[in-house]
Short mmCIF file of C-alpha atoms in Angstrom, two decimals:
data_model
loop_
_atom_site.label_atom_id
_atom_site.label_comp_id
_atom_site.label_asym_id
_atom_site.label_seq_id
_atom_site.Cartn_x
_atom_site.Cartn_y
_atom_site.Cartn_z
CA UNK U 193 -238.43 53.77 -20.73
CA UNK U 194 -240.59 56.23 -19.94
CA UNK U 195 -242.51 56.65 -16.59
CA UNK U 196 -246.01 56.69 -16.12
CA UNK U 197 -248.02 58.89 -13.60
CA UNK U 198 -249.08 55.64 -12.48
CA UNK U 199 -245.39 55.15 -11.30
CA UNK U 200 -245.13 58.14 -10.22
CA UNK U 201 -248.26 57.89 -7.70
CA UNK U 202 -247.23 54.63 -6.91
CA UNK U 203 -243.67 55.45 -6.02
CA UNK U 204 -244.52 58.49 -4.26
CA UNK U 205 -247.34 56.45 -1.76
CA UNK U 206 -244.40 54.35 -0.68
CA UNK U 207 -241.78 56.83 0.11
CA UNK U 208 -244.80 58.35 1.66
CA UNK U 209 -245.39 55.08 3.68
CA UNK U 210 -241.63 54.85 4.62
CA UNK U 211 -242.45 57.53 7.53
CA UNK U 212 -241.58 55.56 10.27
CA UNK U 213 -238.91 54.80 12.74
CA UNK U 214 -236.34 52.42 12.92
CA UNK U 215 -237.07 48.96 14.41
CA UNK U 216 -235.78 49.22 17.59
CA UNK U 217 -233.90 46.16 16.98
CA UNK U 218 -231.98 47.83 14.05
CA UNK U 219 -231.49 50.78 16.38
CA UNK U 220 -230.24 48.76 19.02
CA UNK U 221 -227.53 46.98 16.27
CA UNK U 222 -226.16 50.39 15.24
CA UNK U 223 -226.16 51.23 19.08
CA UNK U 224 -224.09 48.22 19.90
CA UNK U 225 -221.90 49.54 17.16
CA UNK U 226 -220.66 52.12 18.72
CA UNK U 227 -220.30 50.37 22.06
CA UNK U 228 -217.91 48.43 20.45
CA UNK U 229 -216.08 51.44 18.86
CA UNK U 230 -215.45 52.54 22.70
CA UNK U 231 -214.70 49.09 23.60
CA UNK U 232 -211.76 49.28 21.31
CA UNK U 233 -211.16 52.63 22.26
CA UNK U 234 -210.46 52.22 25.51
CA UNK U 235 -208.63 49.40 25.06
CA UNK U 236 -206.06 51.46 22.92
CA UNK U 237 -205.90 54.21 25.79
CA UNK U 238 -205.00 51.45 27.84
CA UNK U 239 -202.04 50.66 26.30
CA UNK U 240 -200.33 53.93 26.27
CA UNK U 241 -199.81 53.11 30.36
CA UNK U 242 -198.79 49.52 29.33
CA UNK U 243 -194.77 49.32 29.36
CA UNK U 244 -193.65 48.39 26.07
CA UNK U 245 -191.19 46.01 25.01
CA UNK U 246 -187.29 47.77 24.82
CA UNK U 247 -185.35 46.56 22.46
CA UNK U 248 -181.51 46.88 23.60
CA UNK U 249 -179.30 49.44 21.74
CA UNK U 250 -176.13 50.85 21.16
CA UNK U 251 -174.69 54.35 22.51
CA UNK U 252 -172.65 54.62 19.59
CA UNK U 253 -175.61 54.69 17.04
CA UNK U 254 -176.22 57.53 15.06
CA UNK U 255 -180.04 56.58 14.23
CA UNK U 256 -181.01 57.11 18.02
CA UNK U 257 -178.59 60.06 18.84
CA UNK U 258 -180.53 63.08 17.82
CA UNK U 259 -181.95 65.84 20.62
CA UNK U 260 -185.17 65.87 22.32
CA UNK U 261 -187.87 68.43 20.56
CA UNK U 262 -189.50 70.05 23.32
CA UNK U 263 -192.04 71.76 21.06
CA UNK U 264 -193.56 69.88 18.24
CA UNK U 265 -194.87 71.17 15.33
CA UNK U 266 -198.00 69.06 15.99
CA UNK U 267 -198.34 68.37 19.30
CA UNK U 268 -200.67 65.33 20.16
CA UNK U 269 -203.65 68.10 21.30
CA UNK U 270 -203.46 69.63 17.55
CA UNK U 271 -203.75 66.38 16.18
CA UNK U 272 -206.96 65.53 17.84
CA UNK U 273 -208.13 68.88 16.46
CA UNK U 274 -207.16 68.16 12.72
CA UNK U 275 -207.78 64.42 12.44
CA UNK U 276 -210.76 63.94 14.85
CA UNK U 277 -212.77 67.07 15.86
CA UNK U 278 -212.11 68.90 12.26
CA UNK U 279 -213.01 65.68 10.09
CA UNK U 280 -216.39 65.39 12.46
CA UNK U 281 -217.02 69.03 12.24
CA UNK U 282 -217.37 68.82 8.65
CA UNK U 283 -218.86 65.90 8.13
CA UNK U 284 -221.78 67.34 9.93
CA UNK U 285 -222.19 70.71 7.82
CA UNK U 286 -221.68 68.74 4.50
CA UNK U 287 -224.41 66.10 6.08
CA UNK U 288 -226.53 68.97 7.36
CA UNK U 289 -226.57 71.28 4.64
CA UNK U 290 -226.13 69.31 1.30
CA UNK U 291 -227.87 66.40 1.95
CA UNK U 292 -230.51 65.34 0.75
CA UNK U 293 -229.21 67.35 -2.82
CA UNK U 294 -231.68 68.80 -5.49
CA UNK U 295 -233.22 65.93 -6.44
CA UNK U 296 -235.56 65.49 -3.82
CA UNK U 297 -239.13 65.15 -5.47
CA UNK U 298 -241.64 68.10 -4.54
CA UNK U 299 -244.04 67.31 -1.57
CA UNK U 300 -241.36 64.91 0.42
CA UNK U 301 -241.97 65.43 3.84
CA UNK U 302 -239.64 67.22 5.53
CA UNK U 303 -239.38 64.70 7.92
CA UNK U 304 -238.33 61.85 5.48
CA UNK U 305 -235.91 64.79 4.74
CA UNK U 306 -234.00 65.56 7.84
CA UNK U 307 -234.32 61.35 8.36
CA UNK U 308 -232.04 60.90 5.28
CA UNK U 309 -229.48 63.75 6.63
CA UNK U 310 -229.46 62.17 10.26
CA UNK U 311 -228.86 58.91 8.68
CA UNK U 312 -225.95 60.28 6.29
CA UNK U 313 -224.86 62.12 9.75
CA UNK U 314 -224.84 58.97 11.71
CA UNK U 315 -222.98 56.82 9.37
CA UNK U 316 -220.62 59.33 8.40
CA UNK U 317 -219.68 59.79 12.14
CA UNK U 318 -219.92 55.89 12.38
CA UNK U 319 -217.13 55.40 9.43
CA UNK U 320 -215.09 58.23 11.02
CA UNK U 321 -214.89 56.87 13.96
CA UNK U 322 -214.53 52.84 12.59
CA UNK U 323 -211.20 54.19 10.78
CA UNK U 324 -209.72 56.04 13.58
CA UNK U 325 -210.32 53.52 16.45
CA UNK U 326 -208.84 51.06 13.96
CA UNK U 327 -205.96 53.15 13.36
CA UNK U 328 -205.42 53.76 16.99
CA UNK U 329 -206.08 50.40 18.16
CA UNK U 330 -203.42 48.87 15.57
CA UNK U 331 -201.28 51.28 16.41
CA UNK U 332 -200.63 51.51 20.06
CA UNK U 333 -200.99 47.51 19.89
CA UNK U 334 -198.06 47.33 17.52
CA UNK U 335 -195.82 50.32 19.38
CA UNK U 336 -196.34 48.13 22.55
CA UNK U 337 -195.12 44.71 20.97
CA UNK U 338 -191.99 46.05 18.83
CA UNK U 339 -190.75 48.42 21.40
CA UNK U 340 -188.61 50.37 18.57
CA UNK U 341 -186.19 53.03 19.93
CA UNK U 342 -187.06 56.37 18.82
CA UNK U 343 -184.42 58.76 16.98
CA UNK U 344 -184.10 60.64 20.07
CA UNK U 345 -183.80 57.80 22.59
CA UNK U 346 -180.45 58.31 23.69
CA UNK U 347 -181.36 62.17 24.77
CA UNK U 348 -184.48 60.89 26.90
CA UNK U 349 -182.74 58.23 28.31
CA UNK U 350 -179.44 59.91 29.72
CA UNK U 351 -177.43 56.70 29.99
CA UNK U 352 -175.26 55.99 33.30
CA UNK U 353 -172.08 55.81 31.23
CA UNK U 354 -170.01 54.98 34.89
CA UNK U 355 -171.55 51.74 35.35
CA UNK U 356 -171.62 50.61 31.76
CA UNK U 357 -170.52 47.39 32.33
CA UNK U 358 -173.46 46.07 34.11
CA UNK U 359 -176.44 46.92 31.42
CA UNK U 360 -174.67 44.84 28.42
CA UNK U 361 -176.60 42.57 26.81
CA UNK U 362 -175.15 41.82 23.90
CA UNK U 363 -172.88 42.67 20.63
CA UNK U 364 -169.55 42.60 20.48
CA UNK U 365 -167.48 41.58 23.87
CA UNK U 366 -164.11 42.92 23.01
CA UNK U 367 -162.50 45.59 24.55
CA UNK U 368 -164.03 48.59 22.26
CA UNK U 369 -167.15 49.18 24.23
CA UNK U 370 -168.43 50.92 21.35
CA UNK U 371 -170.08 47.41 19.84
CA UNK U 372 -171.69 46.64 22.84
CA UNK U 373 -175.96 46.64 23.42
CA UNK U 374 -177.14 47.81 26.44
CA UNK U 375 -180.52 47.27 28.18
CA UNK U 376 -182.96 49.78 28.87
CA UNK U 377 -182.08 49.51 32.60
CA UNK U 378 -178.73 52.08 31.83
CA UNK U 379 -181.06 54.88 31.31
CA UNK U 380 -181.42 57.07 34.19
CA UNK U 381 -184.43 59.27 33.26
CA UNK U 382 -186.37 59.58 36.34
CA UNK U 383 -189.86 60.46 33.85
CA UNK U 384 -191.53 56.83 33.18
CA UNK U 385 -193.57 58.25 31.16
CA UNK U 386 -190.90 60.34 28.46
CA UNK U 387 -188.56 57.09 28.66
CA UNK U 388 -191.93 54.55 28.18
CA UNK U 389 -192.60 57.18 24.79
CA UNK U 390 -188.97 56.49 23.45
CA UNK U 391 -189.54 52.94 23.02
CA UNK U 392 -192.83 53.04 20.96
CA UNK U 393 -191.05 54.88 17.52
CA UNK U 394 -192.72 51.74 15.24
CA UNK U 395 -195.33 52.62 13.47
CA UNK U 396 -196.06 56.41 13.95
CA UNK U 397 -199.19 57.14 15.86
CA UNK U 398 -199.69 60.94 14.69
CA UNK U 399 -199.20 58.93 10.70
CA UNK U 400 -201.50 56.92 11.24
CA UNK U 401 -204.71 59.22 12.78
CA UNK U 402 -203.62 61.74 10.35
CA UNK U 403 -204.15 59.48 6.89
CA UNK U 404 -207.51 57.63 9.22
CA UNK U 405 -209.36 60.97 9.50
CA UNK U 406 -208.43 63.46 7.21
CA UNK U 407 -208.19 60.84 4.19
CA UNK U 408 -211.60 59.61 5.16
CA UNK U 409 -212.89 63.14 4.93
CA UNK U 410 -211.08 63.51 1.78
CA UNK U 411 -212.80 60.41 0.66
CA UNK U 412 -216.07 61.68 2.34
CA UNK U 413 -216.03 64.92 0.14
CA UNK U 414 -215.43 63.63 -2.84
CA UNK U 415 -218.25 61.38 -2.41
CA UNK U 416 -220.98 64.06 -1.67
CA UNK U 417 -219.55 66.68 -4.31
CA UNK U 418 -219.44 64.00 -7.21
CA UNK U 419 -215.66 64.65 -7.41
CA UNK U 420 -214.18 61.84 -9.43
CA UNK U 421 -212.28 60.88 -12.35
CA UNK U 422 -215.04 60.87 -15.25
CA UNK U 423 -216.29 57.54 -16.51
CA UNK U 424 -218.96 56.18 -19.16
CA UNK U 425 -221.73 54.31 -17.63
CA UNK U 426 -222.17 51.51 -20.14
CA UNK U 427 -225.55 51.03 -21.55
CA UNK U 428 -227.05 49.15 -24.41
CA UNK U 429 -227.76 52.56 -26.82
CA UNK U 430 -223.60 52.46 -26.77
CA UNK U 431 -224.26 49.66 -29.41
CA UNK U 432 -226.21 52.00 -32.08
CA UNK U 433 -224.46 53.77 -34.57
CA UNK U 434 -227.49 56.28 -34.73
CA UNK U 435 -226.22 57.33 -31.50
CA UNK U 436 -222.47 57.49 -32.07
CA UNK U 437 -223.53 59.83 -34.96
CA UNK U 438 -221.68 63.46 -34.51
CA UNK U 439 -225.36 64.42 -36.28
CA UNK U 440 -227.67 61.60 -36.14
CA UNK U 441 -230.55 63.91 -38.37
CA UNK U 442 -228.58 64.15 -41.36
CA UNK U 443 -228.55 60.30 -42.05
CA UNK U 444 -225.15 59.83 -43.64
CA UNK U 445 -223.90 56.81 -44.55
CA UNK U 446 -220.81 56.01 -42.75
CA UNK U 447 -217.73 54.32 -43.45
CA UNK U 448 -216.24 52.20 -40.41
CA UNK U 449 -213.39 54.75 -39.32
CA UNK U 450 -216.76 57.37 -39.39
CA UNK U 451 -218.32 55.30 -37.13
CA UNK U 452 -215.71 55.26 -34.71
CA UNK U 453 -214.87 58.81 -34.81
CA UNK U 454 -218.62 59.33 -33.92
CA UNK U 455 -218.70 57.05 -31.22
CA UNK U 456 -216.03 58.56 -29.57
CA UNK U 457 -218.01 62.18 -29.44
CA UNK U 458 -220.79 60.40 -28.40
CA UNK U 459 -219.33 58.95 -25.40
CA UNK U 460 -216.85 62.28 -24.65
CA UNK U 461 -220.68 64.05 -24.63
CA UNK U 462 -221.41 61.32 -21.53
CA UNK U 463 -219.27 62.60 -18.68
CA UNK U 464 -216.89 65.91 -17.92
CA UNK U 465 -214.34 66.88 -15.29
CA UNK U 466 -215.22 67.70 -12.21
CA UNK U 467 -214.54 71.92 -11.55
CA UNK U 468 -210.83 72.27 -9.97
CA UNK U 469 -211.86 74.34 -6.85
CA UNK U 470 -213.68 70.75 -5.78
CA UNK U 471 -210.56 68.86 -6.25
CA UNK U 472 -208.78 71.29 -4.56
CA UNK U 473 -211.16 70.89 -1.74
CA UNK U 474 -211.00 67.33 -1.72
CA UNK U 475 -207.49 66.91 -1.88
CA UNK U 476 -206.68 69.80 1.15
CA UNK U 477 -207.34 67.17 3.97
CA UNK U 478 -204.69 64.50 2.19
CA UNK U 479 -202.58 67.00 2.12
CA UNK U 480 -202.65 68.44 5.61
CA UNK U 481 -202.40 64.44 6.69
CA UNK U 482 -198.90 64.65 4.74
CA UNK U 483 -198.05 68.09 6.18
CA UNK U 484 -198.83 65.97 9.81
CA UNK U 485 -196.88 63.04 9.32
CA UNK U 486 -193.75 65.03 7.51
CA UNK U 487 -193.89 66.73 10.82
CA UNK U 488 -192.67 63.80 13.11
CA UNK U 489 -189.29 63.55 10.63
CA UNK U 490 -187.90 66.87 11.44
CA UNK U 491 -189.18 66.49 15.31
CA UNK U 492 -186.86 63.86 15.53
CA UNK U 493 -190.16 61.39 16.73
CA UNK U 494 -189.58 58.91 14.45
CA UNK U 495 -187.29 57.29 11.56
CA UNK U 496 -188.74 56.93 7.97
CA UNK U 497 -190.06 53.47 7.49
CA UNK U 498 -192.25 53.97 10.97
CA UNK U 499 -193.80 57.17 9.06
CA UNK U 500 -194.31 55.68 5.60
CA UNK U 501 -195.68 52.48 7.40
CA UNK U 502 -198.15 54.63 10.06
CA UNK U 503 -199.06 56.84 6.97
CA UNK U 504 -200.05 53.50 4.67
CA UNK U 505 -202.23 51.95 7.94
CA UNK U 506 -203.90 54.63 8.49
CA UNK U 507 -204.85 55.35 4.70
CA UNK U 508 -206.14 51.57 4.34
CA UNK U 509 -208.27 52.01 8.11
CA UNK U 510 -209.61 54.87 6.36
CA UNK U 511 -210.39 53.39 2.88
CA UNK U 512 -212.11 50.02 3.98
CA UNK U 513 -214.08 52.07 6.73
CA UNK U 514 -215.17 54.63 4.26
CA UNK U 515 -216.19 51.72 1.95
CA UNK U 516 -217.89 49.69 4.59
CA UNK U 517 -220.58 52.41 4.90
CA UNK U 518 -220.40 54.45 1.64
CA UNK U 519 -221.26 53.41 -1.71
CA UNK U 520 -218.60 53.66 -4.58
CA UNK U 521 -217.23 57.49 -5.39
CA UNK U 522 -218.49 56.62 -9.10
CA UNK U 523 -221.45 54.92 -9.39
CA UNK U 524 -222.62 56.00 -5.71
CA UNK U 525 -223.88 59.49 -6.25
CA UNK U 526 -222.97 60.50 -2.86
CA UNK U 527 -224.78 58.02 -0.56
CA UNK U 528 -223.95 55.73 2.02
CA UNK U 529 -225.47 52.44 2.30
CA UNK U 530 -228.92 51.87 3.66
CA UNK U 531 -229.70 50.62 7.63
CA UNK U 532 -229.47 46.72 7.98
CA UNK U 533 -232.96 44.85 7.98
CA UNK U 534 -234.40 44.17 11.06
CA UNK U 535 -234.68 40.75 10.77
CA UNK U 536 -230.93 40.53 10.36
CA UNK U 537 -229.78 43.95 12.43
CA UNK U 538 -227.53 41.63 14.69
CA UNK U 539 -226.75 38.09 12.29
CA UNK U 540 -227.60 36.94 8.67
CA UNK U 541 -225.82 33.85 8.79
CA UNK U 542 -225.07 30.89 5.93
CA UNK U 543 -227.60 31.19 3.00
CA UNK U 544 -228.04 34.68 2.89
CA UNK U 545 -226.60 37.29 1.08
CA UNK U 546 -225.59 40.62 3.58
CA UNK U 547 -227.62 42.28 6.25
CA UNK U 548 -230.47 43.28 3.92
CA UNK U 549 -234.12 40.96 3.32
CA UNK U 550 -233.72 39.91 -0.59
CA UNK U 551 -237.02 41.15 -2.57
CA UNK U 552 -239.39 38.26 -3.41
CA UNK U 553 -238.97 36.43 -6.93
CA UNK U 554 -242.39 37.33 -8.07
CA UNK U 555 -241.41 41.13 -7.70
CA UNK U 556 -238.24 41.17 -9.33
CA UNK U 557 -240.40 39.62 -12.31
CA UNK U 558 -243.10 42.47 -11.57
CA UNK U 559 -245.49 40.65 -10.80
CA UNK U 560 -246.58 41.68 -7.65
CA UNK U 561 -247.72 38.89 -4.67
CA UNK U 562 -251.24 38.26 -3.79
CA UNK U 563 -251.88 40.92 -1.26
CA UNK U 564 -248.90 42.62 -1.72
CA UNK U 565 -249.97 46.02 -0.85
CA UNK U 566 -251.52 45.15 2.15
CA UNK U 567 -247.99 43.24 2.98
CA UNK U 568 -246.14 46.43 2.53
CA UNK U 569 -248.18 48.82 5.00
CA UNK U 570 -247.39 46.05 7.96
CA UNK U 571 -243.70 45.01 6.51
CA UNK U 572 -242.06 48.33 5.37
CA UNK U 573 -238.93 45.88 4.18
CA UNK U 574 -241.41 45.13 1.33
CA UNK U 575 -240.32 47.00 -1.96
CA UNK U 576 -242.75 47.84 -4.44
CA UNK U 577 -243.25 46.26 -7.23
CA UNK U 578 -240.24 47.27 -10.07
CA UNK U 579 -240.87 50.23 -12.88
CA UNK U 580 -238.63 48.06 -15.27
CA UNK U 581 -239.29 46.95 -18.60
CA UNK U 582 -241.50 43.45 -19.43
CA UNK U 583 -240.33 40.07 -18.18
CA UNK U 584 -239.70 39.33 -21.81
CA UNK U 585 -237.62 42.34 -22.30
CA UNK U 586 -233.88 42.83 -21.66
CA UNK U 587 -232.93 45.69 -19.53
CA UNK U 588 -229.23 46.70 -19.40
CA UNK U 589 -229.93 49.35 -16.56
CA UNK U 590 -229.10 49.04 -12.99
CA UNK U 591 -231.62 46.34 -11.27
CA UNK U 592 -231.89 48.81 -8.44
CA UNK U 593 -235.32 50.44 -7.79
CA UNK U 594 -234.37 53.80 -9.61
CA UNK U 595 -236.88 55.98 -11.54
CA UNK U 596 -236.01 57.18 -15.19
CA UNK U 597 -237.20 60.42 -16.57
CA UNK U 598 -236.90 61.92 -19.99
CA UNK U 599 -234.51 65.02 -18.94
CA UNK U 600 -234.67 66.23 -22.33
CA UNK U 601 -231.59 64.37 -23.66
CA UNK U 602 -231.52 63.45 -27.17
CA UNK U 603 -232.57 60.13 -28.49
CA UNK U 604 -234.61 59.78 -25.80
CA UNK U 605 -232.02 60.11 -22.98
CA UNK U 606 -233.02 58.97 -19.29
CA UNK U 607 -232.36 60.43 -16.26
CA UNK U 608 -232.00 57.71 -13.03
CA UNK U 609 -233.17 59.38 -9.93
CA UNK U 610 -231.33 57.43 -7.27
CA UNK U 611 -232.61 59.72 -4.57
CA UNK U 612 -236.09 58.47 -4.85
CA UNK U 613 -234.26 55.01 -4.34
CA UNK U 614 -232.44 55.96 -1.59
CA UNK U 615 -235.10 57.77 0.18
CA UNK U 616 -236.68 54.73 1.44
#
């Protein structure tokens, strides 16, 4: 399909007409967002002065016996650094500086511009922060409740090995004292706050921040730089051997092994790696979240499963956050999802389908409503009417509101322009 200028002029007036700000009830929505965030937030602080449950233990095991590492290779101020301030920092410059991309139509306003890179901004911080505060939260709420003695308990707590006798709670009562479990009440370490901190080893909080922020900027990146694994977008012109052809013009008659050794340079002509300096890129904040949580294993901070199983919560806070507000790495081209509609900013409720006003029958048909452009200047919600092919006609392209251009492509190729989409 080929579009018209008609399209073109038509398309253009509404982006045009999109110059507006948000309903203040969506603002207020996104606002009460990050209230909640905070909420959450705070509510995690608060539990780092919350004594935790300590579980009894045993002077004679190895697991808990080893010293006290003054200096750690990441101490908890570095760690806000790397998995908070650094994973904000850049979210910003890639938000400000690459965003909206090159395929911004000529004559946008530059205020529909810097709109889209404040909105990529804002939910970028908003998805940052959504995995961290759940990583935290989950976190500090689980330390509290298990009350797991750390690998170096033993050295924080200083035991009162003269009045032994009176902190067993358990094990074996024979005469070898060694089988005994003793209550936290044997420890004679006059900091609350050190001996409090050897009893929250399960799950690892520097694991868990690390993998929420640095693998949601890893996720982030990847996103805006198109770095992915490539994939074939299927399409009906896969089903015509006049374009599997390694030379379509030459009109051959092929046999049906020649028919599938064109097809398959057709389709390896569809898609190519991404260059390795992006991947590298991309990859760089996994790996410092590795480098992070490695780190709390030779500090003596915490034993192996607490690690792995910080690591793995934080990775899944950061992958269902980044997907909550972020299209799909492959078929997203780099943008998050649009704002909510306003008349469903705070609750859709049973009946509808998510947080955004469904376009009216009659213009998914394209046939546009009685009035309808009058209806658009007051209700921006509104789309126009679709640039797709005839009712009668079967389109196997994305129902989304893209535009298609001839780039030049053989056969007839078409170019979607999803930013004219996602400018609106």
């Amino acid at each position: 399909m080929v579009t018209t200028a008609a399209d073109m002029d038509r398309s253009t007036s509404f982006i045009r007409s999109q110059k507006r700000r948000f309903p203040l009830k969506v603002v207020l929505s996104y606002t009460f967002d990050w209230i909640v965030l905070v909420i959450l937030a705070l509510i995690a602080l608060a539990f780092e002065f919350i004594q935790p449950n300590r579980r009894p233990f045993s002077l004679n095991d190895p697991n808990i016996s080893f010293p006290f590492t003054e200096h750690e290779t990441v101490p908890t101020w570095l760690l806000v650094i790397l998995s908070i301030i650094l994973p904000a920092a850049l979210v910003a410059i890639v938000a400000l500086l690459f965003v909206p991309g090159a395929t911004v139509p000529k004559g946008t306003p530059h205020s529909l511009v810097w709109r889209r890179k404040l909105w990529e901004l804002h939910v970028g911080w908003l998805g940052l922060a959504l995995a961290l505060v759940s990583a935290w939260f989950f976190t500090q709420g689980m330390k509290n409740m298990f009350g797991k003695p750390r690998p170096d308990l033993l050295a924080r707590c200083i035991p009162d090995l003269d009045n032994m006798e009176k902190y067993v709670v358990g094990g074996f009562s024979g005469e070898d004292p060694l089988g005994r479990l003793y209550s936290a009440a044997i420890c004679q370490q006059t900091s609350k706050s050190k001996l409090r901190d050897g009893f929250r080893s399960f799950p690892s909080g520097h694991s868990s921040l690390s993998a929420a922020g640095l693998v949601y900027l890893s996720l982030f990146l990847a996103s805006k730089f198109a770095v992915t694994i490539p994939f074939v977008v299927p399409s009906a012109d896969q089903n015509k051997p006049r374009d599997h052809a390694a030379f379509p013009s030459r009109g051959a008659k092929q046999t049906a092994h020649g028919q599938h050794n064109a097809q398959i340079l057709s389709i390896r002509r569809q898609a190519a790696a991404p260059p390795i300096y992006l991947l590298a890129a991309t990859l760089a904040p996994f790996c410092l979240s590795i480098f992070i949580a490695a780190s709390r294993w030779w500090n003596f901070r915490h034993h192996g499963f607490d690690i792995l199983f910080g690591y793995l919560m934080g990775l899944l806070c950061s992958v269902y956050s980044f997907r909550y507000y972020h299209l799909p790495i492959q078929r997203g081209a780099g943008w998050a999802w649009g704002a909510r509609s306003s008349d469903r900013a705070f609750w859709a409720g049973v009946g509808r389908v998510g947080y955004v006003q469904e376009p009216e029958m009659s213009s998914l048909l394209g046939k546009p409503e009685q009035n309808s452009d009058g209806a658009r200047r007051h209700n921006p919600d509104i789309p126009p009417p679709p640039m797709g092919p005839p009712p009668n006609q079967v389109s196997h392209r994305p129902t989304n509101r893209t535009m298609e251009y001839d780039a030049g492509y053989g056969n007839g190729g078409q170019f979607h322009d999803v930013e004219m989409q996602r400018m609106q």
